[in-house]
Structure formats: structure tokens, C-alpha cells
Amino acid sequence: MSGKFITIEGIEGAGKSTCMAFLRQRIEQRGLAVVETREPGGTPLGEDLRALLLGHKHQGMSAEAELLLMFAARAEHLQQRIKPALARGDWVLCDRFTDATYAYQGAGRTLSAERVAQIEDWVQGPLRPDITLLLDIPVELGLERAGKRSAPDRFEAESLGFFRAVRQAYLDIAAAQPERVKRVDASLGLEQVQAQLAGFIDPLLAVAG
Ligand code: TMP
């Protein structure tokens, strides 16, 4: 049986890490191999690019440079980790992927979705996630949770308006691609969030045997 490519999305503070751990455990319980990874990052080059993108050294980075660095990290990630894992039949669980580029660089930085789509097609070819779990949470609540964790990175320091645009873009993607993108109400308690995740992932696991 071939592995599945699962991505997790959402604004800061939506609870992605907790959900990743839950999903990983649920897949492994079925005896399936999981590669857990993240974007930007997931390879030595990708993690270096992540430090440049999230750090405060390059405050005035242009939106175009930011977009291309995200895709540079993604190209490396696809070649070094994601495609080899899927070819082995492993399941890939990725914390963020190209929907984040549409949401943050597209809606947040106001680059056109057409431009993002062009680079997506070039870098990824036909590869898209099998399922994307969108952890949806009101912006104020997400930022409050994220703010308690650590000093804000270059994205976390953005305005409320930026994150409102990001959240709306994610919701628009989910509305446009309902077969792939599943909205999870992440403002609920842990058990209720996990029940929603299980509801979406279990049918995939059942098919995997
Ligand atoms: P996080 O994964 O720890 O939340 O941090 C990654 C940050 O990078 C987050 O603020 C979203 C941002 N990001 C983009 O702006 N575009 C992208 O394509 C990806 C993958 C992440």
C-alpha cells in the first residue's frame, strides 16, 4: 500500500504541534511508518532557510524574496525527504506546506495567487497533499496562545490584519477544495479537536488496511 501525504495548516497558536503528535501516534498504531517533518525546514538547507525567514535579521525582506525562499526550501524538502518517503510507502506528516504560501505570501503579503500557482506547478509538478487538516481558530485566540510560548518570530510579529487575511485565505482554500482540505474547529477542547482529526484520518487508515 502506498503512503499518504498529510499536511497540517493554521495560523499561529492553532495547536499544530499537539495535533501532529496525535496524528503520528494514530498512524503508527496501525503499524505504518511515518515521516514527521515541517516547512519551512525538514532538510539541513531548509532549516537554514527557515532561520533566515523567521529570524529578525532581514526585517525588510521583499515579499518576492520571501516567496522564493519558501519554495527553495520546499524544492529541497521534496527532493530530499518527501518524495523518497512516499516512494518507500511511508506516510508523510508535514507541519505546513504550500497552502501556507497562498495564505501568508499570497493573502498576507498580497502577492497574486496566480504567481504562487505558477511556482507551485514548477516546483511540485502534480504532487499535492492527499489530505490537509486546517486547524481553524479566531485570530485573537491564536495569537494569545502563541504569545505565551516565546518571543515573536518575524511572522508572529505581524499585525492582526495580516493574520485575519491569512485565516480568511485558509478558509477560502478549504471552501474551494473541500475534498482535500478539512476544517477542524481548533478553538474547542483537546478531546473534541482530536475527535475531529480522527474522523478525517481514520477513513484513510481504513483503506490502508
Ligand atoms: P511555524 O511552522 O512554527 O508556525 O512557523 C513557520 C512560519 O512560516 C509561520 O509563521 C508561517 C510561515 N510560512 C509562510 O509564511 N509560508 C510558507 O509557505 C510556510 C511553509 C510557512
PDB file of C-alpha atoms and ligand atoms in Angstrom:
ATOM      1  CA  MET A   1       0.000   0.000   0.000  1.00  0.00           C
ATOM      2  CA  SER A   2       1.325   3.449  -0.839  1.00  0.00           C
ATOM      3  CA  GLY A   3       1.779   6.078   1.850  1.00  0.00           C
ATOM      4  CA  LYS A   4      -0.241   9.265   2.163  1.00  0.00           C
ATOM      5  CA  PHE A   5       0.928  12.851   2.199  1.00  0.00           C
ATOM      6  CA  ILE A   6      -0.814  14.675   5.057  1.00  0.00           C
ATOM      7  CA  THR A   7      -0.329  18.369   5.789  1.00  0.00           C
ATOM      8  CA  ILE A   8      -1.399  20.434   8.798  1.00  0.00           C
ATOM      9  CA  GLU A   9      -2.153  24.128   8.450  1.00  0.00           C
ATOM     10  CA  GLY A  10      -3.415  27.001  10.553  1.00  0.00           C
ATOM     11  CA  ILE A  11      -2.440  30.358  11.976  1.00  0.00           C
ATOM     12  CA  GLU A  12      -0.020  30.630  14.894  1.00  0.00           C
ATOM     13  CA  GLY A  13      -1.390  29.243  18.142  1.00  0.00           C
ATOM     14  CA  ALA A  14      -3.873  26.883  16.462  1.00  0.00           C
ATOM     15  CA  GLY A  15      -2.246  23.859  18.136  1.00  0.00           C
ATOM     16  CA  LYS A  16      -0.446  22.229  15.210  1.00  0.00           C
ATOM     17  CA  SER A  17       2.252  20.539  17.305  1.00  0.00           C
ATOM     18  CA  THR A  18      -0.225  18.775  19.592  1.00  0.00           C
ATOM     19  CA  CYS A  19      -2.240  17.636  16.584  1.00  0.00           C
ATOM     20  CA  MET A  20       0.871  16.388  14.779  1.00  0.00           C
ATOM     21  CA  ALA A  21       1.752  14.214  17.777  1.00  0.00           C
ATOM     22  CA  PHE A  22      -1.797  12.809  17.933  1.00  0.00           C
ATOM     23  CA  LEU A  23      -1.871  12.012  14.210  1.00  0.00           C
ATOM     24  CA  ARG A  24       1.552  10.434  14.282  1.00  0.00           C
ATOM     25  CA  GLN A  25       0.543   8.131  17.110  1.00  0.00           C
ATOM     26  CA  ARG A  26      -2.696   7.200  15.387  1.00  0.00           C
ATOM     27  CA  ILE A  27      -0.933   6.248  12.151  1.00  0.00           C
ATOM     28  CA  GLU A  28       1.860   4.356  13.905  1.00  0.00           C
ATOM     29  CA  GLN A  29      -0.695   2.375  15.905  1.00  0.00           C
ATOM     30  CA  ARG A  30      -1.645   0.749  12.612  1.00  0.00           C
ATOM     31  CA  GLY A  31       1.946  -0.351  12.093  1.00  0.00           C
ATOM     32  CA  LEU A  32       2.572   2.236   9.366  1.00  0.00           C
ATOM     33  CA  ALA A  33       5.858   4.160   9.040  1.00  0.00           C
ATOM     34  CA  VAL A  34       5.580   7.918   9.493  1.00  0.00           C
ATOM     35  CA  VAL A  35       7.984  10.663   8.448  1.00  0.00           C
ATOM     36  CA  GLU A  36       7.211  13.747  10.536  1.00  0.00           C
ATOM     37  CA  THR A  37       8.543  16.968   9.113  1.00  0.00           C
ATOM     38  CA  ARG A  38       7.874  20.700   8.736  1.00  0.00           C
ATOM     39  CA  GLU A  39       8.080  23.703   6.451  1.00  0.00           C
ATOM     40  CA  PRO A  40       9.952  25.820   6.025  1.00  0.00           C
ATOM     41  CA  GLY A  41      12.561  23.259   7.038  1.00  0.00           C
ATOM     42  CA  GLY A  42      12.834  19.499   7.043  1.00  0.00           C
ATOM     43  CA  THR A  43      16.338  19.363   5.498  1.00  0.00           C
ATOM     44  CA  PRO A  44      19.659  20.970   6.512  1.00  0.00           C
ATOM     45  CA  LEU A  45      19.282  23.617   3.775  1.00  0.00           C
ATOM     46  CA  GLY A  46      15.599  24.087   4.589  1.00  0.00           C
ATOM     47  CA  GLU A  47      16.320  24.614   8.288  1.00  0.00           C
ATOM     48  CA  ASP A  48      18.957  27.240   7.418  1.00  0.00           C
ATOM     49  CA  LEU A  49      16.441  28.979   5.161  1.00  0.00           C
ATOM     50  CA  ARG A  50      13.883  28.775   7.996  1.00  0.00           C
ATOM     51  CA  ALA A  51      16.283  30.638  10.278  1.00  0.00           C
ATOM     52  CA  LEU A  52      16.636  33.380   7.643  1.00  0.00           C
ATOM     53  CA  LEU A  53      12.868  33.567   7.077  1.00  0.00           C
ATOM     54  CA  LEU A  54      11.756  33.560  10.717  1.00  0.00           C
ATOM     55  CA  GLY A  55      14.647  35.497  12.236  1.00  0.00           C
ATOM     56  CA  HIS A  56      14.740  39.256  12.568  1.00  0.00           C
ATOM     57  CA  LYS A  57      18.000  39.819  10.701  1.00  0.00           C
ATOM     58  CA  HIS A  58      16.296  40.534   7.363  1.00  0.00           C
ATOM     59  CA  GLN A  59      13.349  42.651   8.511  1.00  0.00           C
ATOM     60  CA  GLY A  60      12.805  44.382   5.207  1.00  0.00           C
ATOM     61  CA  MET A  61      12.919  41.220   3.095  1.00  0.00           C
ATOM     62  CA  SER A  62      10.850  41.687  -0.065  1.00  0.00           C
ATOM     63  CA  ALA A  63       7.698  39.627  -0.429  1.00  0.00           C
ATOM     64  CA  GLU A  64       9.115  38.162  -3.637  1.00  0.00           C
ATOM     65  CA  ALA A  65      12.333  37.030  -1.925  1.00  0.00           C
ATOM     66  CA  GLU A  66      10.268  35.542   0.894  1.00  0.00           C
ATOM     67  CA  LEU A  67       8.108  33.624  -1.586  1.00  0.00           C
ATOM     68  CA  LEU A  68      11.110  32.259  -3.461  1.00  0.00           C
ATOM     69  CA  LEU A  69      12.933  31.252  -0.278  1.00  0.00           C
ATOM     70  CA  MET A  70       9.836  29.326   0.863  1.00  0.00           C
ATOM     71  CA  PHE A  71       9.827  27.478  -2.436  1.00  0.00           C
ATOM     72  CA  ALA A  72      13.598  26.955  -2.381  1.00  0.00           C
ATOM     73  CA  ALA A  73      13.216  25.205   0.971  1.00  0.00           C
ATOM     74  CA  ARG A  74      10.252  23.247  -0.435  1.00  0.00           C
ATOM     75  CA  ALA A  75      12.140  22.104  -3.543  1.00  0.00           C
ATOM     76  CA  GLU A  76      14.910  20.703  -1.371  1.00  0.00           C
ATOM     77  CA  HIS A  77      12.411  19.137   1.029  1.00  0.00           C
ATOM     78  CA  LEU A  78      10.515  17.430  -1.778  1.00  0.00           C
ATOM     79  CA  GLN A  79      13.650  16.061  -3.356  1.00  0.00           C
ATOM     80  CA  GLN A  80      15.470  15.007  -0.192  1.00  0.00           C
ATOM     81  CA  ARG A  81      12.679  13.779   2.060  1.00  0.00           C
ATOM     82  CA  ILE A  82       9.057  13.905   0.925  1.00  0.00           C
ATOM     83  CA  LYS A  83       9.291  12.140  -2.430  1.00  0.00           C
ATOM     84  CA  PRO A  84      11.708   9.424  -1.210  1.00  0.00           C
ATOM     85  CA  ALA A  85       9.450   8.750   1.801  1.00  0.00           C
ATOM     86  CA  LEU A  86       6.314   8.443  -0.341  1.00  0.00           C
ATOM     87  CA  ALA A  87       8.220   6.224  -2.803  1.00  0.00           C
ATOM     88  CA  ARG A  88       9.087   3.895   0.104  1.00  0.00           C
ATOM     89  CA  GLY A  89       5.417   3.753   1.053  1.00  0.00           C
ATOM     90  CA  ASP A  90       5.855   5.792   4.249  1.00  0.00           C
ATOM     91  CA  TRP A  91       3.230   8.261   5.428  1.00  0.00           C
ATOM     92  CA  VAL A  92       4.413  11.863   5.451  1.00  0.00           C
ATOM     93  CA  LEU A  93       3.058  14.164   8.124  1.00  0.00           C
ATOM     94  CA  CYS A  94       4.093  17.722   7.316  1.00  0.00           C
ATOM     95  CA  ASP A  95       3.606  20.769   9.536  1.00  0.00           C
ATOM     96  CA  ARG A  96       2.636  23.336   6.838  1.00  0.00           C
ATOM     97  CA  PHE A  97       3.079  23.150   3.083  1.00  0.00           C
ATOM     98  CA  THR A  98       2.050  25.199   0.038  1.00  0.00           C
ATOM     99  CA  ASP A  99      -1.346  26.280   1.416  1.00  0.00           C
ATOM    100  CA  ALA A 100       0.714  28.351   3.867  1.00  0.00           C
ATOM    101  CA  THR A 101       2.357  30.074   0.909  1.00  0.00           C
ATOM    102  CA  TYR A 102      -1.041  31.002  -0.561  1.00  0.00           C
ATOM    103  CA  ALA A 103      -2.165  32.224   2.867  1.00  0.00           C
ATOM    104  CA  TYR A 104       0.956  34.083   4.092  1.00  0.00           C
ATOM    105  CA  GLN A 105       2.762  35.242   0.938  1.00  0.00           C
ATOM    106  CA  GLY A 106      -0.416  35.414  -1.173  1.00  0.00           C
ATOM    107  CA  ALA A 107      -3.048  36.897   1.148  1.00  0.00           C
ATOM    108  CA  GLY A 108      -0.727  38.179   3.891  1.00  0.00           C
ATOM    109  CA  ARG A 109       1.913  39.814   1.674  1.00  0.00           C
ATOM    110  CA  THR A 110      -0.595  40.445  -1.150  1.00  0.00           C
ATOM    111  CA  LEU A 111       1.278  38.526  -3.858  1.00  0.00           C
ATOM    112  CA  SER A 112      -1.014  37.127  -6.521  1.00  0.00           C
ATOM    113  CA  ALA A 113      -2.312  33.600  -6.152  1.00  0.00           C
ATOM    114  CA  GLU A 114      -1.559  33.091  -9.864  1.00  0.00           C
ATOM    115  CA  ARG A 115       2.130  33.758  -9.211  1.00  0.00           C
ATOM    116  CA  VAL A 116       2.142  31.288  -6.314  1.00  0.00           C
ATOM    117  CA  ALA A 117       0.366  28.732  -8.507  1.00  0.00           C
ATOM    118  CA  GLN A 118       2.968  29.093 -11.272  1.00  0.00           C
ATOM    119  CA  ILE A 119       5.837  28.353  -8.908  1.00  0.00           C
ATOM    120  CA  GLU A 120       3.842  25.572  -7.213  1.00  0.00           C
ATOM    121  CA  ASP A 121       3.391  23.838 -10.562  1.00  0.00           C
ATOM    122  CA  TRP A 122       7.059  24.283 -11.433  1.00  0.00           C
ATOM    123  CA  VAL A 123       8.439  23.061  -8.087  1.00  0.00           C
ATOM    124  CA  GLN A 124       5.927  20.319  -7.320  1.00  0.00           C
ATOM    125  CA  GLY A 125       4.706  19.114 -10.703  1.00  0.00           C
ATOM    126  CA  PRO A 126       1.434  17.300  -9.997  1.00  0.00           C
ATOM    127  CA  LEU A 127       2.273  16.493  -6.361  1.00  0.00           C
ATOM    128  CA  ARG A 128      -0.326  17.785  -3.864  1.00  0.00           C
ATOM    129  CA  PRO A 129      -1.175  16.601  -0.323  1.00  0.00           C
ATOM    130  CA  ASP A 130      -3.687  13.747  -0.110  1.00  0.00           C
ATOM    131  CA  ILE A 131      -5.377  15.485   2.785  1.00  0.00           C
ATOM    132  CA  THR A 132      -4.855  18.804   4.557  1.00  0.00           C
ATOM    133  CA  LEU A 133      -6.134  19.412   8.066  1.00  0.00           C
ATOM    134  CA  LEU A 134      -6.827  23.094   8.605  1.00  0.00           C
ATOM    135  CA  LEU A 135      -6.813  23.959  12.304  1.00  0.00           C
ATOM    136  CA  ASP A 136      -9.082  26.973  12.342  1.00  0.00           C
ATOM    137  CA  ILE A 137      -9.126  29.354  15.268  1.00  0.00           C
ATOM    138  CA  PRO A 138     -10.081  33.023  15.742  1.00  0.00           C
ATOM    139  CA  VAL A 139      -7.044  35.238  15.224  1.00  0.00           C
ATOM    140  CA  GLU A 140      -7.161  36.847  18.669  1.00  0.00           C
ATOM    141  CA  LEU A 141      -7.250  33.469  20.418  1.00  0.00           C
ATOM    142  CA  GLY A 142      -4.438  32.018  18.297  1.00  0.00           C
ATOM    143  CA  LEU A 143      -2.152  34.989  18.830  1.00  0.00           C
ATOM    144  CA  GLU A 144      -2.857  34.992  22.548  1.00  0.00           C
ATOM    145  CA  ARG A 145      -1.858  31.328  22.772  1.00  0.00           C
ATOM    146  CA  ALA A 146       1.227  31.816  20.564  1.00  0.00           C
ATOM    147  CA  GLY A 147       2.284  34.893  22.539  1.00  0.00           C
ATOM    148  CA  LYS A 148       2.582  32.828  25.704  1.00  0.00           C
ATOM    149  CA  ARG A 149       5.145  30.490  24.133  1.00  0.00           C
ATOM    150  CA  SER A 150       8.192  32.557  23.237  1.00  0.00           C
ATOM    151  CA  ALA A 151       9.458  35.832  21.779  1.00  0.00           C
ATOM    152  CA  PRO A 152       7.669  36.501  18.466  1.00  0.00           C
ATOM    153  CA  ASP A 153       9.448  35.490  15.242  1.00  0.00           C
ATOM    154  CA  ARG A 154       9.301  37.653  12.088  1.00  0.00           C
ATOM    155  CA  PHE A 155       5.807  36.346  11.181  1.00  0.00           C
ATOM    156  CA  GLU A 156       4.386  36.291  14.708  1.00  0.00           C
ATOM    157  CA  ALA A 157       5.284  39.976  14.970  1.00  0.00           C
ATOM    158  CA  GLU A 158       2.835  40.779  12.135  1.00  0.00           C
ATOM    159  CA  SER A 159      -0.397  42.735  12.660  1.00  0.00           C
ATOM    160  CA  LEU A 160      -3.875  41.475  13.452  1.00  0.00           C
ATOM    161  CA  GLY A 161      -4.918  42.482   9.937  1.00  0.00           C
ATOM    162  CA  PHE A 162      -2.186  40.296   8.439  1.00  0.00           C
ATOM    163  CA  PHE A 163      -3.401  37.250  10.364  1.00  0.00           C
ATOM    164  CA  ARG A 164      -7.044  37.977   9.554  1.00  0.00           C
ATOM    165  CA  ALA A 165      -6.111  37.878   5.861  1.00  0.00           C
ATOM    166  CA  VAL A 166      -4.135  34.645   6.404  1.00  0.00           C
ATOM    167  CA  ARG A 167      -7.018  32.953   8.223  1.00  0.00           C
ATOM    168  CA  GLN A 168      -9.524  34.022   5.574  1.00  0.00           C
ATOM    169  CA  ALA A 169      -7.273  32.718   2.796  1.00  0.00           C
ATOM    170  CA  TYR A 170      -7.093  29.325   4.515  1.00  0.00           C
ATOM    171  CA  LEU A 171     -10.894  29.247   4.834  1.00  0.00           C
ATOM    172  CA  ASP A 172     -11.246  30.179   1.157  1.00  0.00           C
ATOM    173  CA  ILE A 173      -8.910  27.342   0.153  1.00  0.00           C
ATOM    174  CA  ALA A 174     -10.932  24.905   2.296  1.00  0.00           C
ATOM    175  CA  ALA A 175     -14.164  26.097   0.671  1.00  0.00           C
ATOM    176  CA  ALA A 176     -12.691  25.779  -2.823  1.00  0.00           C
ATOM    177  CA  GLN A 177     -11.122  22.331  -2.282  1.00  0.00           C
ATOM    178  CA  PRO A 178     -13.406  20.547   0.191  1.00  0.00           C
ATOM    179  CA  GLU A 179     -12.332  17.060  -0.889  1.00  0.00           C
ATOM    180  CA  ARG A 180      -8.719  17.750   0.125  1.00  0.00           C
ATOM    181  CA  VAL A 181      -8.858  20.427   2.835  1.00  0.00           C
ATOM    182  CA  LYS A 182     -10.748  19.589   6.029  1.00  0.00           C
ATOM    183  CA  ARG A 183     -11.540  22.343   8.501  1.00  0.00           C
ATOM    184  CA  VAL A 184     -11.064  21.435  12.150  1.00  0.00           C
ATOM    185  CA  ASP A 185     -12.523  23.741  14.825  1.00  0.00           C
ATOM    186  CA  ALA A 186      -9.361  24.232  16.881  1.00  0.00           C
ATOM    187  CA  SER A 187     -10.996  26.552  19.400  1.00  0.00           C
ATOM    188  CA  LEU A 188     -12.616  23.529  21.091  1.00  0.00           C
ATOM    189  CA  GLY A 189     -11.066  21.415  23.863  1.00  0.00           C
ATOM    190  CA  LEU A 190      -8.330  18.885  23.149  1.00  0.00           C
ATOM    191  CA  GLU A 191     -10.602  15.836  23.119  1.00  0.00           C
ATOM    192  CA  GLN A 192     -13.035  17.446  20.708  1.00  0.00           C
ATOM    193  CA  VAL A 193     -10.223  18.547  18.412  1.00  0.00           C
ATOM    194  CA  GLN A 194      -8.756  15.035  18.445  1.00  0.00           C
ATOM    195  CA  ALA A 195     -12.175  13.522  17.674  1.00  0.00           C
ATOM    196  CA  GLN A 196     -12.432  15.728  14.602  1.00  0.00           C
ATOM    197  CA  LEU A 197      -8.924  14.732  13.487  1.00  0.00           C
ATOM    198  CA  ALA A 198      -9.728  11.050  13.961  1.00  0.00           C
ATOM    199  CA  GLY A 199     -12.897  11.472  11.917  1.00  0.00           C
ATOM    200  CA  PHE A 200     -10.867  12.694   8.963  1.00  0.00           C
ATOM    201  CA  ILE A 201      -7.834  10.432   9.223  1.00  0.00           C
ATOM    202  CA  ASP A 202      -9.448   7.110  10.146  1.00  0.00           C
ATOM    203  CA  PRO A 203     -11.086   6.564   6.736  1.00  0.00           C
ATOM    204  CA  LEU A 204      -7.655   6.931   5.104  1.00  0.00           C
ATOM    205  CA  LEU A 205      -6.173   4.471   7.583  1.00  0.00           C
ATOM    206  CA  ALA A 206      -9.002   2.008   6.976  1.00  0.00           C
ATOM    207  CA  VAL A 207      -8.212   1.996   3.247  1.00  0.00           C
ATOM    208  CA  ALA A 208      -4.517   1.445   4.069  1.00  0.00           C
ATOM    209  CA  GLY A 209      -5.510  -1.758   5.837  1.00  0.00           C
TER     210      GLY A 209
HETATM  211  P1  TMP B   1       5.612  27.556  12.328  1.00  0.00           P
HETATM  212  O1  TMP B   1       5.577  26.410  11.378  1.00  0.00           O
HETATM  213  O2  TMP B   1       6.434  27.298  13.501  1.00  0.00           O
HETATM  214  O3  TMP B   1       4.255  28.070  12.634  1.00  0.00           O
HETATM  215  O4  TMP B   1       6.387  28.778  11.624  1.00  0.00           O
HETATM  216  C1  TMP B   1       6.525  28.891  10.288  1.00  0.00           C
HETATM  217  C2  TMP B   1       6.174  30.292   9.861  1.00  0.00           C
HETATM  218  O5  TMP B   1       6.437  30.409   8.464  1.00  0.00           O
HETATM  219  C3  TMP B   1       4.717  30.646  10.067  1.00  0.00           C
HETATM  220  O6  TMP B   1       4.604  31.966  10.551  1.00  0.00           O
HETATM  221  C4  TMP B   1       4.133  30.587   8.681  1.00  0.00           C
HETATM  222  C5  TMP B   1       5.300  30.896   7.785  1.00  0.00           C
HETATM  223  N1  TMP B   1       5.216  30.270   6.464  1.00  0.00           N
HETATM  224  C6  TMP B   1       4.969  31.076   5.368  1.00  0.00           C
HETATM  225  O7  TMP B   1       4.836  32.294   5.502  1.00  0.00           O
HETATM  226  N2  TMP B   1       4.886  30.493   4.132  1.00  0.00           N
HETATM  227  C7  TMP B   1       5.064  29.157   3.931  1.00  0.00           C
HETATM  228  O8  TMP B   1       4.997  28.681   2.782  1.00  0.00           O
HETATM  229  C8  TMP B   1       5.335  28.331   5.087  1.00  0.00           C
HETATM  230  C9  TMP B   1       5.540  26.862   4.906  1.00  0.00           C
HETATM  231  C10 TMP B   1       5.399  28.930   6.325  1.00  0.00           C
END
